[in-house]
Coordinates of C-alpha atoms in Angstrom, one line a residue:
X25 CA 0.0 0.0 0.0
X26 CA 1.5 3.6 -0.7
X27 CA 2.2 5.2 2.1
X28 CA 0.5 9.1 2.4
X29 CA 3.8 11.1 2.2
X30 CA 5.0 9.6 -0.7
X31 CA 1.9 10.0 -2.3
X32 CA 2.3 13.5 -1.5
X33 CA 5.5 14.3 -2.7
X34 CA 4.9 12.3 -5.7
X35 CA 1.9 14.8 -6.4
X36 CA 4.0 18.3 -5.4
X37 CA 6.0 16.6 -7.9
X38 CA 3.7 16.2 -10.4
X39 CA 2.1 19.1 -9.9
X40 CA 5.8 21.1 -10.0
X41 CA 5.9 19.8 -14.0
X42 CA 2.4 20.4 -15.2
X43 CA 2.3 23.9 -13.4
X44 CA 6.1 24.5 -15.0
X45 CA 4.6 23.3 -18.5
X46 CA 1.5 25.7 -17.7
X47 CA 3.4 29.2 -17.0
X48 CA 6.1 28.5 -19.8
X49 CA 2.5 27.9 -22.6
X50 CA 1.2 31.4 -20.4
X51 CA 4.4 33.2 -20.3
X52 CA 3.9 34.2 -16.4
X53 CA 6.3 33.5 -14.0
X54 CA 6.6 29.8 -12.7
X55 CA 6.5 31.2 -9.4
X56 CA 3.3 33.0 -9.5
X57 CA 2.0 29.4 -10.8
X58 CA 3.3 27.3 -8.3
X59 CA 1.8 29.4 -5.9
X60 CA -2.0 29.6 -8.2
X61 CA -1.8 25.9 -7.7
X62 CA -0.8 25.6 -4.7
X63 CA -4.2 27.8 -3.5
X64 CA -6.1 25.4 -5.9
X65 CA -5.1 22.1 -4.1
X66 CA -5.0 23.7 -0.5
X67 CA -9.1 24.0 -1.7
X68 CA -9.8 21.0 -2.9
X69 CA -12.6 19.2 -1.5
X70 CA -10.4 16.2 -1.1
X71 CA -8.2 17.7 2.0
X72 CA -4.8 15.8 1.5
X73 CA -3.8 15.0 5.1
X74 CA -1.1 17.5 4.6
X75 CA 0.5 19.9 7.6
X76 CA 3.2 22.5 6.9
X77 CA 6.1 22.2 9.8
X78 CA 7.9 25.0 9.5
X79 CA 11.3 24.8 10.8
X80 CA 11.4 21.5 8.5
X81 CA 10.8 23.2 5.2
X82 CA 12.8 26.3 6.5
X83 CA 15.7 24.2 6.9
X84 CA 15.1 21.9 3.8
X85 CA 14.9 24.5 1.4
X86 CA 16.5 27.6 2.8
X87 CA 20.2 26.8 3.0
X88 CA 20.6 24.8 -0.3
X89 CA 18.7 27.7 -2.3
X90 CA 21.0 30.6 -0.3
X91 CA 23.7 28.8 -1.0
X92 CA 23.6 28.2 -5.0
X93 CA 22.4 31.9 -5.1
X94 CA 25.2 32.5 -3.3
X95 CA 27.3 30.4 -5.2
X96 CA 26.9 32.0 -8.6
X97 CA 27.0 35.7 -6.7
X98 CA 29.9 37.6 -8.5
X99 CA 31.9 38.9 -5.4
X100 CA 33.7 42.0 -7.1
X101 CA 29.5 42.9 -8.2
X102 CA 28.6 42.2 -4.7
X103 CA 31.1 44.3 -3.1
X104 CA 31.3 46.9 -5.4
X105 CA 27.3 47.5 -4.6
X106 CA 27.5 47.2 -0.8
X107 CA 26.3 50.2 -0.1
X108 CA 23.2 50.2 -1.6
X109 CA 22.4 46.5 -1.2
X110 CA 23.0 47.4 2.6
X111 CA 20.6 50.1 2.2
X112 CA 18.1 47.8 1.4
X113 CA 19.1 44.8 3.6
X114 CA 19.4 47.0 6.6
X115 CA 17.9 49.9 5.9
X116 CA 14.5 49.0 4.4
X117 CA 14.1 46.2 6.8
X118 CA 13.8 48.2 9.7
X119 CA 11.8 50.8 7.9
X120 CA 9.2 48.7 6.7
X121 CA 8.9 46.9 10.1
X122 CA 8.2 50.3 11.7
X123 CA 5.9 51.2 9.2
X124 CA 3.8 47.7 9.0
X125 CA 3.8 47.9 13.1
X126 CA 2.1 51.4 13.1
X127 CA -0.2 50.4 10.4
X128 CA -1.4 47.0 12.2
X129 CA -1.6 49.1 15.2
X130 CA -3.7 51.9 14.0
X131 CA -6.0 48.9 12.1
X132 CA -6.2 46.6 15.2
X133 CA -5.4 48.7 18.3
X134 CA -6.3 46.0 20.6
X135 CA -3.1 43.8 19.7
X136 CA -0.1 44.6 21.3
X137 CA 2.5 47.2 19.4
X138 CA 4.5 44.7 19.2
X139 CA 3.2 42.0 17.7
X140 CA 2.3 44.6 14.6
X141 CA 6.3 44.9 14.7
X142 CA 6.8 41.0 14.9
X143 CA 4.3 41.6 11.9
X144 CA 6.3 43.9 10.0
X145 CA 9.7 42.3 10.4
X146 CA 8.0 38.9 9.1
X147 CA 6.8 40.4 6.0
X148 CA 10.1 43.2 5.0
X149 CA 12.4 41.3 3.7
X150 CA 12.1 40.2 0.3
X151 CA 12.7 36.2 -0.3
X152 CA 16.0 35.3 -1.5
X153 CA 14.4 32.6 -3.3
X154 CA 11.2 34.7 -4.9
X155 CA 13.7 37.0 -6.3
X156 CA 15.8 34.3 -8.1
X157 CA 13.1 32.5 -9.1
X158 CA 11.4 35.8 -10.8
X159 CA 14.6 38.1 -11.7
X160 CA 16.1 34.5 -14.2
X161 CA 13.4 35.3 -16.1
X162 CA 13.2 39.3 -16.1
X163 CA 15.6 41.2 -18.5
X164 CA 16.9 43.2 -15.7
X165 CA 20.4 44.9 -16.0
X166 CA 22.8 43.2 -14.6
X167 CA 23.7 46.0 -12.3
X168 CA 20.1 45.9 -10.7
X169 CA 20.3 42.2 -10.4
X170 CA 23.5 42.5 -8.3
X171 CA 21.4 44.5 -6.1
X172 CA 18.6 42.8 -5.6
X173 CA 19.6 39.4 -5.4
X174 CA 22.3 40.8 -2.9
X175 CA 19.6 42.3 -0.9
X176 CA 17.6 39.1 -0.7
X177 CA 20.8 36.9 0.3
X178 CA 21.7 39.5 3.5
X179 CA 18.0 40.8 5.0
X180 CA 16.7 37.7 6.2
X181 CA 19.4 38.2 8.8
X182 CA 18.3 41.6 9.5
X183 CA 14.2 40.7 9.5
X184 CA 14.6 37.6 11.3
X185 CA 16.7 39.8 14.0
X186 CA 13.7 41.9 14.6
X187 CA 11.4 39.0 14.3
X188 CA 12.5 37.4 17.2
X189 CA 13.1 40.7 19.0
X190 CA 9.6 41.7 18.6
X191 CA 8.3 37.9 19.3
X192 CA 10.6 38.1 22.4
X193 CA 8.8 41.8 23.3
X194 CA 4.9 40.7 22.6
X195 CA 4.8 37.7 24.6
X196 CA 7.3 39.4 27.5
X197 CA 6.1 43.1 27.2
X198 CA 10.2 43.6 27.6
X199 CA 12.1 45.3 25.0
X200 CA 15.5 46.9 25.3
X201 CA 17.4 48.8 22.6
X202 CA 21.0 48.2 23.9
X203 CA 20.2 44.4 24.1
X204 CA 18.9 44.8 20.6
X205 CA 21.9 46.3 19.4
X206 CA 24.9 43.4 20.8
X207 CA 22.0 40.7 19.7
X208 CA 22.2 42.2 16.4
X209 CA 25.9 42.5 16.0
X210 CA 26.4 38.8 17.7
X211 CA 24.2 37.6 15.2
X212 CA 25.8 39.0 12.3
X213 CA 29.3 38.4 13.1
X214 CA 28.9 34.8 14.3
X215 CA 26.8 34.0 11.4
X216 CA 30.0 35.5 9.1
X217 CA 32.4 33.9 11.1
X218 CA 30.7 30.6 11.2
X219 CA 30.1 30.8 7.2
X220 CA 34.4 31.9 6.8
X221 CA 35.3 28.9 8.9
X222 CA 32.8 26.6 7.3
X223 CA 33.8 28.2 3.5
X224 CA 37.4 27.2 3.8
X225 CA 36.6 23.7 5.0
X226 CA 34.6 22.9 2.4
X227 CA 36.9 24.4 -0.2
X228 CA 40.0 22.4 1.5
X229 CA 37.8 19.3 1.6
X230 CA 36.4 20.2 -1.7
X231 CA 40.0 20.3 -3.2
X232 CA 40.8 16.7 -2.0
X233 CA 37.7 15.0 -3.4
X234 CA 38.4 13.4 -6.7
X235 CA 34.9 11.7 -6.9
X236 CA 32.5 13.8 -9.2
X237 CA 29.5 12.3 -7.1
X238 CA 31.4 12.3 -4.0
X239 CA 31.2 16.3 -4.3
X240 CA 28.0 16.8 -5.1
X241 CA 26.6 15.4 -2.1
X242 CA 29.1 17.2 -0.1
X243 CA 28.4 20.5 -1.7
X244 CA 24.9 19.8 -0.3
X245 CA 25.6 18.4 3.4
X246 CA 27.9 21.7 3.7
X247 CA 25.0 23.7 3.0
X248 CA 23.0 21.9 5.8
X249 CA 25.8 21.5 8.2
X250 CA 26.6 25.2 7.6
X251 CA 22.5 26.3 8.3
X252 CA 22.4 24.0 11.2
X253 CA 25.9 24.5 13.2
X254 CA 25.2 28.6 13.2
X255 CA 21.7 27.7 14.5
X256 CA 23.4 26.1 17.0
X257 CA 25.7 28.7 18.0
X258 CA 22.6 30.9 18.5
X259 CA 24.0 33.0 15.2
X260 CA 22.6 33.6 12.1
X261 CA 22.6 30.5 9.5
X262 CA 21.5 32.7 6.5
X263 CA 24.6 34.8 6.6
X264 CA 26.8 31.8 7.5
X265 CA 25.2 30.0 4.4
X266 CA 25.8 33.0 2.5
X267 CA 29.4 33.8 3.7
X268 CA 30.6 30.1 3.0
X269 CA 28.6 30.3 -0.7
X270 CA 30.5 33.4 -1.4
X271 CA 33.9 31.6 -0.4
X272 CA 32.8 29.0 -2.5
X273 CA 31.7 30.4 -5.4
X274 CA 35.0 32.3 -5.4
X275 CA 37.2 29.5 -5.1
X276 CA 35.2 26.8 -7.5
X277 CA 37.4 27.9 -10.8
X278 CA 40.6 26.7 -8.9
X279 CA 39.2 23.5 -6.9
X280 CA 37.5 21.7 -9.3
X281 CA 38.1 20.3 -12.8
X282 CA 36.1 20.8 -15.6
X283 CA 34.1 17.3 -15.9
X284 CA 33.1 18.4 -12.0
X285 CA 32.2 21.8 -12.3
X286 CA 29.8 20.5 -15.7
X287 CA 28.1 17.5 -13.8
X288 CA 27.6 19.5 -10.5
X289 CA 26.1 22.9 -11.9
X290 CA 24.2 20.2 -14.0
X291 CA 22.5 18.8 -10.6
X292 CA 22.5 21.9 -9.0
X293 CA 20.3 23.7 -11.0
X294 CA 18.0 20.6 -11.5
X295 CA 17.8 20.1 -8.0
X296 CA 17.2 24.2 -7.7
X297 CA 14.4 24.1 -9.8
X298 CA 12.9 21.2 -7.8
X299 CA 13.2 23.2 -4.3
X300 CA 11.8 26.1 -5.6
X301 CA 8.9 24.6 -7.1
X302 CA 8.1 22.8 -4.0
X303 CA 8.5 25.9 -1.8
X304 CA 6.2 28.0 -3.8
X305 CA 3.7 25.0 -4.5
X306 CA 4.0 24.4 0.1
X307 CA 3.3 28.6 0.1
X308 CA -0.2 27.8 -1.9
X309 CA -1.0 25.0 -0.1
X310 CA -0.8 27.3 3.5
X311 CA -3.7 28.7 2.2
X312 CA -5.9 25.8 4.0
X313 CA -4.3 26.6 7.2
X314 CA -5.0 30.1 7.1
X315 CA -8.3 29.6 6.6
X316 CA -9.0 27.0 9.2
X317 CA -6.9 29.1 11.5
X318 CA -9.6 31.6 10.8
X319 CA -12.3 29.7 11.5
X320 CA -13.5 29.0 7.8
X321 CA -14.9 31.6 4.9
X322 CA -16.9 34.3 7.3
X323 CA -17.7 38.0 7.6
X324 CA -14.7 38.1 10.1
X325 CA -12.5 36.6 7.5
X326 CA -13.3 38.6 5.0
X327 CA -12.7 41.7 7.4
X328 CA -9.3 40.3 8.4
X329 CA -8.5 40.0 5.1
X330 CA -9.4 43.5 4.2
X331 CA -6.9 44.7 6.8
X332 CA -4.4 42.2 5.4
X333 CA -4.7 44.4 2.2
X334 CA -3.9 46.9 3.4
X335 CA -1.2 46.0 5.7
X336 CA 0.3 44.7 1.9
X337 CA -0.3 48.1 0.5
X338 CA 2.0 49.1 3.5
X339 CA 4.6 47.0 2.7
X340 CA 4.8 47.5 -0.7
X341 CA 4.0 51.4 0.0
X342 CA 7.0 51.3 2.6
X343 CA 9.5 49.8 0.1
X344 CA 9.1 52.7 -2.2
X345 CA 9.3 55.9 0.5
X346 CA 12.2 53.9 1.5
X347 CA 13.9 53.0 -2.0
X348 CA 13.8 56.7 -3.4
X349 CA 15.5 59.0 -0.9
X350 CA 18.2 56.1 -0.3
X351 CA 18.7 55.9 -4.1
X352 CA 19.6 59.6 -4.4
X353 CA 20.0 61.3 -0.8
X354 CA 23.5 59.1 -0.8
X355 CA 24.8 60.8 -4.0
X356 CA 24.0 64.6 -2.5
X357 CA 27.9 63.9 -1.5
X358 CA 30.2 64.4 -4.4
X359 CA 32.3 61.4 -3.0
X360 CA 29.6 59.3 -3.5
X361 CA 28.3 61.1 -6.8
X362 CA 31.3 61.2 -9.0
X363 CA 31.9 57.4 -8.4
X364 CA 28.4 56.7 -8.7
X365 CA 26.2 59.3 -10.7
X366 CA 22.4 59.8 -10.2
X367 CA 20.5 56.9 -12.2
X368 CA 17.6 57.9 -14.1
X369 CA 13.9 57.8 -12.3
X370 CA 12.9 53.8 -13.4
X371 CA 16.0 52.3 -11.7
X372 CA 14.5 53.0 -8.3
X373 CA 10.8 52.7 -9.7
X374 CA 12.0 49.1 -11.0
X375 CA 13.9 48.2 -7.5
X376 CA 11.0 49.5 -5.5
X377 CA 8.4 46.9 -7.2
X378 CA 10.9 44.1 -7.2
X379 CA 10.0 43.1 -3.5
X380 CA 8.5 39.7 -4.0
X381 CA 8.4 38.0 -0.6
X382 CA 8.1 34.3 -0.1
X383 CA 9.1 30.7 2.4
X384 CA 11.1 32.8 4.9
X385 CA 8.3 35.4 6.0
X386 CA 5.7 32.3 5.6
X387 CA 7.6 29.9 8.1
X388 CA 8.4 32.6 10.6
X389 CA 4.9 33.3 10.6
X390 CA 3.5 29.9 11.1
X391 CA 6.6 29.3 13.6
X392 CA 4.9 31.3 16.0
X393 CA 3.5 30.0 19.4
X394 CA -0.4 29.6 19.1
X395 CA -0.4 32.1 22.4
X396 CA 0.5 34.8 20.1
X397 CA -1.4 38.0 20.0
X398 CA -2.9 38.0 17.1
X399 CA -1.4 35.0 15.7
X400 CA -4.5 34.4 13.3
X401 CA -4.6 37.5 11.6
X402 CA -0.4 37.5 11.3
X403 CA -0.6 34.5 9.4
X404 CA -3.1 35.8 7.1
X405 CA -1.6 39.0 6.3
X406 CA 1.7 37.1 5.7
X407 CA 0.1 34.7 3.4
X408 CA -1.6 37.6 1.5
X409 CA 1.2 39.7 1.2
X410 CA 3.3 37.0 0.1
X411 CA 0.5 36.2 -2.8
X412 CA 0.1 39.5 -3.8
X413 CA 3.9 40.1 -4.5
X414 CA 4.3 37.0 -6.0
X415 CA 1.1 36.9 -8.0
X416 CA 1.1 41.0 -8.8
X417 CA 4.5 42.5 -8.7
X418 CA 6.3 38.8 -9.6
X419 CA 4.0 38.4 -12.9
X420 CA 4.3 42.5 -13.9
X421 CA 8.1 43.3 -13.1
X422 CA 9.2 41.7 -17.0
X423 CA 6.7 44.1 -18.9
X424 CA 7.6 46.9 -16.3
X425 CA 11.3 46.5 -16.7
X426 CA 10.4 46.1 -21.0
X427 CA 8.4 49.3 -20.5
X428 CA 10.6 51.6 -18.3
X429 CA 14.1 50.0 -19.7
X430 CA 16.2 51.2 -16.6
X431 CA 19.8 51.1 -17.2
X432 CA 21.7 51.1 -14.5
X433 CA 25.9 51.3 -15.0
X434 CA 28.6 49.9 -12.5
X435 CA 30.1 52.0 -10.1
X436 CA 33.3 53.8 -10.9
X437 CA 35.3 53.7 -13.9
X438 CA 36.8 50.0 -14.5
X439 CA 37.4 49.4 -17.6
X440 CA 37.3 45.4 -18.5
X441 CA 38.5 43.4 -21.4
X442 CA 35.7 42.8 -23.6
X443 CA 35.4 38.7 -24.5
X444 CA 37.6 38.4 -27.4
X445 CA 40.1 40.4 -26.0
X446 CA 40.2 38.0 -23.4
X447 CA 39.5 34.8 -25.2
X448 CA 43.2 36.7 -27.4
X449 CA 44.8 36.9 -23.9
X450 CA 43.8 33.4 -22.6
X451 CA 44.5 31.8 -25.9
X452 CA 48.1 33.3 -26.3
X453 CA 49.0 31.8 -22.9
X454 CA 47.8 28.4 -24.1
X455 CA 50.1 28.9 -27.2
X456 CA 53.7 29.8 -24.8
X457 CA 53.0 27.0 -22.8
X458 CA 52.6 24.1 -26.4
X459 CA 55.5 26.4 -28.1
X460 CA 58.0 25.6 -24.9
X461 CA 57.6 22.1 -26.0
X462 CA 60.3 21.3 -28.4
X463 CA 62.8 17.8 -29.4
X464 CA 66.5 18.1 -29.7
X465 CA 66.5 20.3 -32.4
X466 CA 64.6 22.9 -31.1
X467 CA 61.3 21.9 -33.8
X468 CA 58.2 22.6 -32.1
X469 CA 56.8 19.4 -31.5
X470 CA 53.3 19.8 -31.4
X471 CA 52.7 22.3 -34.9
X472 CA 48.9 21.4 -35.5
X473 CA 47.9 22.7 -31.6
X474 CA 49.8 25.5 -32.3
X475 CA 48.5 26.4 -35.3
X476 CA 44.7 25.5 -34.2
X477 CA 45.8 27.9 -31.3
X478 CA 47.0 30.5 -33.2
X479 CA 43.9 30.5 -35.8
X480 CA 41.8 31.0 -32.7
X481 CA 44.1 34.3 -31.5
X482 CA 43.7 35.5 -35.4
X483 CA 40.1 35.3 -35.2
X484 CA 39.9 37.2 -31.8
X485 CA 42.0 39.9 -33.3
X486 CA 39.7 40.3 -36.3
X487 CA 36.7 40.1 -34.2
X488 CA 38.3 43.3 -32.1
X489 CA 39.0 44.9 -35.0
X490 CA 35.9 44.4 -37.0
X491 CA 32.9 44.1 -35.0
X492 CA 29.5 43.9 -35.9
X493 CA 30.2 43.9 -39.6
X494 CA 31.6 39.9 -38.7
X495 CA 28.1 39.3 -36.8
X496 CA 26.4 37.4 -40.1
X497 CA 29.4 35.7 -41.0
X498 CA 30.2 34.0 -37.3
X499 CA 26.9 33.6 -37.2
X500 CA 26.8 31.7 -40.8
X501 CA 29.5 30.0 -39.3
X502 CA 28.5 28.3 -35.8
X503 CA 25.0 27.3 -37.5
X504 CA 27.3 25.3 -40.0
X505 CA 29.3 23.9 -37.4
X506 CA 26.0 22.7 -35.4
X507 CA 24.3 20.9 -38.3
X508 CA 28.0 19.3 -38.7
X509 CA 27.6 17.8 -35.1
X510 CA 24.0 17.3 -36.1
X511 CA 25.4 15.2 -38.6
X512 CA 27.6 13.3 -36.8
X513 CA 25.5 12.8 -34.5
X514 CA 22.9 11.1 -36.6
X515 CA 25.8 8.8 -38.9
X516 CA 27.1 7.5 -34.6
X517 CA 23.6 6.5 -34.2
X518 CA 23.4 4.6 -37.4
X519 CA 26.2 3.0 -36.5
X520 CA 24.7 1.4 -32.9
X521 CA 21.8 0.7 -34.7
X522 CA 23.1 -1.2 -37.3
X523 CA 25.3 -3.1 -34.5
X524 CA 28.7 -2.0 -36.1
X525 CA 29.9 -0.2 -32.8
X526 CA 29.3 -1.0 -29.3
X527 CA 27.3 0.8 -26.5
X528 CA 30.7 1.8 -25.2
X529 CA 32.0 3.5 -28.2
X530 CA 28.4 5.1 -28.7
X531 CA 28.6 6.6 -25.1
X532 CA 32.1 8.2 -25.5
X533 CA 31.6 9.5 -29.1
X534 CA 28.4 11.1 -27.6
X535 CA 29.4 12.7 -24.5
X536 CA 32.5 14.4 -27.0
X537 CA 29.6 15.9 -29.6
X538 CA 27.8 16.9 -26.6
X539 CA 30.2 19.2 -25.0
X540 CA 31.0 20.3 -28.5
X541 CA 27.7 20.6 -29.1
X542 CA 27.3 22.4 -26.2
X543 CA 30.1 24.6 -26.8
X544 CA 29.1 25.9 -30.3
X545 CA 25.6 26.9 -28.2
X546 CA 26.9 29.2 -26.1
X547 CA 29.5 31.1 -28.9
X548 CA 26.6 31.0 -31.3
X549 CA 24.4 32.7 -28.8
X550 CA 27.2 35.1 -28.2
X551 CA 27.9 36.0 -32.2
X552 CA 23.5 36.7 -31.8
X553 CA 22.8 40.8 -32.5
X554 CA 22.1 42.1 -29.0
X555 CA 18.6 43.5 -29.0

């Protein structure tokens, strides 16, 4: 006989696909779909025997999706944007908390300040995972995605900070601003310190594994053991996710070899896409909780669900009063302006509407104690505001971004190398190192690499030199070079099917047209006319 929770993660799993098949034929975001279904099984008459438990899905989910956004986080982008991604990590946290505590307050003045506060830290900072999940898919400049997806990675620190603070402060009717402050900073710094230390054991580990396999489920348990040990410590395990990601992420290009890096980014993103369609599929399916918590569909539902509104009009209201005077106030210095000049009016517009919330807010929520004050109505508005931003501002962010077309530039004046400069640099180092390779009488011996070398530095050059005017030739080319693989490809598998070569030899004459293959993907994409 199946058991129940197998039939239920066979039908999240199920449910993940057909949803996924359903927003790519729609063109919506998969998110804002997951979480559509989610609300349509949560109401189905057949009442899965399903319950949510928190911490477990916190824990599950959180620090593997932290850590691969973490992972693929450029470090110099990061750093070069801490100031505002602070702004909005710090900054906008506590703003928004203030701002959702007042308005609960002024709406339900019989409920402790406080727990409008615990309200508002639940609910202000955006979801790592929401904004990965929506900003892939959004042709946001790279500049903006820095910032948001940094911003997502650092304020759950910050919101669950004042979460607890305010949790601590509602059910004690104690609150103390000094303790406030060292909780913070202990907080902070362990979590770092906890994520450095656990970084550069994975990455010394990491470097000693020769096992493809063998590092992939390390890669995972370190996220876990990482999430779990600062937990432990009483720190926080988002930034010590986050911290040893970074470290990571840095140090991947040195530690691993090329057949590792391919397999594991291979399972990592499948395994991404999985998490993330569960968590937003688990967020939908809350929606039966909050409405038994509420007693069923009533007139004092629907009234605490008018309030939620407008508690999610706060927080999305908040977000912007915040984002606009910390976007250009900053830059009233000339330090700050000359190395980072006044963007135009959509760059804040866009980061103000691009504060999709998501499994964080949700499980701190449903984590608290069923003394709470107000504990009903918390739940709800964190369920509605976490809808609404998925479901309004996740679904309209593309066509607002396609509409507004912010541009955003980097800060300060680096120059870079553009690609075929570089590809000229790292191919002329390839050629010194075959060209040192000579027999006894000094002939080089190894003249076809270097001359297959050398034709690649030639083409580099020319592409430098000419431009756009070689875009219709290179891309003339690489669609030849495809339909050669193509080709191939089709006269290898003539060959296993007419039994003249074995599995073996089809398998290893595959898996070399398939990085090839793979390989004339991503330069023919490249030689594409940018648009």
């Amino acid at each position: 006989m199946t058991h129940a929770p197998f039939t239920i993660l066979l039908a999240l799993l199920i449910a993940a696909l057909l949803l996924s098949l359903v927003a790519k034929h729609l063109r919506m975001p998969p998110a804002a779909a997951y979480v559509i279904g989610g609300m349509a099984l949560a109401l189905t008459p057949a009442k899965p025997p399903f319950t949510i438990d928190p911490e477990f899905i916190l824990t599950l989910f959180l620090p593997p999706l932290l850590q691969a956004s973490a992972y693929f986080t450029v470090w110099r982008d990061f750093k070069a944007n801490l100031r505002p991604i602070l702004m909005l990590a710090i900054g906008a946290v506590i703003f928004t908390t203030l701002v959702v505590g007042l308005v609960v307050h002024a709406l339900l003045p019989e409920l402790p300040l406080a727990a409008g506060f615990c309200l508002g830290a639940i609910v202000s900072p955006p979801d790592a995972v929401a904004a990965k999940a929506v900003l892939q898919r959004v042709p946001v400049p790279p500049r903006l995605v820095t910032i948001l997806e940094g911003e997502s990675l650092v304020n759950d620190a910050s919101g669950l900070m004042l979460y607890r603070l305010a949790a601590a402060a509602a059910l004690t009717g104690v609150f103390d601003w000094s303790d406030a402050a060292i909780m913070f900073g202990r907080l902070s710094a362990g979590g770092v310190a906890v994520g450095l230390v656990a970084g550069l054991f994975a990455n010394g580990a990491m470097s000693r594994l020769r096992d493809t396999q063998l590092l992939i489920l390390a890669s995972f348990l370190i996220s876990w053991a990482t999430y779990v040990g600062a937990e432990a410590l009483h720190v926080s395990g988002v930034l010590a996710v986050v911290t040893a990601g970074l470290l990571m992420g840095w140090a991947q290009h040195a530690i691993l070899d090329a057949q590792s890096r391919i397999e594991m980014q291979t399972v990592w993103r499948a395994a991404v896409f999985v998490m993330e369609a569960m968590v937003f599929i688990l967020i939908g399916l809350a929606l039966r909780k909050v409405v038994e918590g509420l007693g069923g569909v009533n007139a004092a539902a629907a009234s605490a669900v008018v309030n939620a509104l407008i508690v999610t009009a706060a927080v999305i209201g908040a977000r912007f009063v915040w984002v606009f005077p910390a976007t250009y106030l900053p830059r009233l210095a000339p330090a700050v302006r000359n190395y980072d000049p006044c963007p135009s009016v959509s760059v804040p517009i866009v980061v103000g509407w691009a504060g999709m919330r998501g499994v964080v807010s949700l499980a701190a929520a449903l984590a608290l104690p069923a003394d709470f004050p107000g504990r009903d109505f918390i739940v709800l508005a964190t369920f509605v505001v976490i809808a609404v931003t998925v479901l309004l501002q996740g679904a309209t962010l593309g066509p607002l971004v396609d509409w507004l077309k912010p541009t955003a530039r980097p800060p300060g004046a680096v120059a870079h190398l553009d690609d075929h400069a570089a590809r000229e640099k790292v191919y002329q180092a390839a050629i010194l190192v075959v060209a040192a390779e000579v027999d006894g009488d000094g002939k080089e011996r190894h003249p076809m690499l270097l001359e297959d070398y050398r034709r690649r530095v030639a083409i580099h050059r020319r592409a430098q030199r000419e431009g756009d005017a070689l875009i219709e030739t290179k891309r003339a080319h690489f669609a030849m070079a495809l339909a050669a693989v193509g080709g191939a490809r089709a006269e290898l598998l003539r060959l296993h099917r007419a039994g003249d070569i074995h599995d073996a030899t089809l398998h290893a004459i595959e898996a070399e047209l398939d990085l090839e293959e793979s390989r004339l993907q991503r330069l023919s994409g490249e030689a594409a006319p940018a648009h």
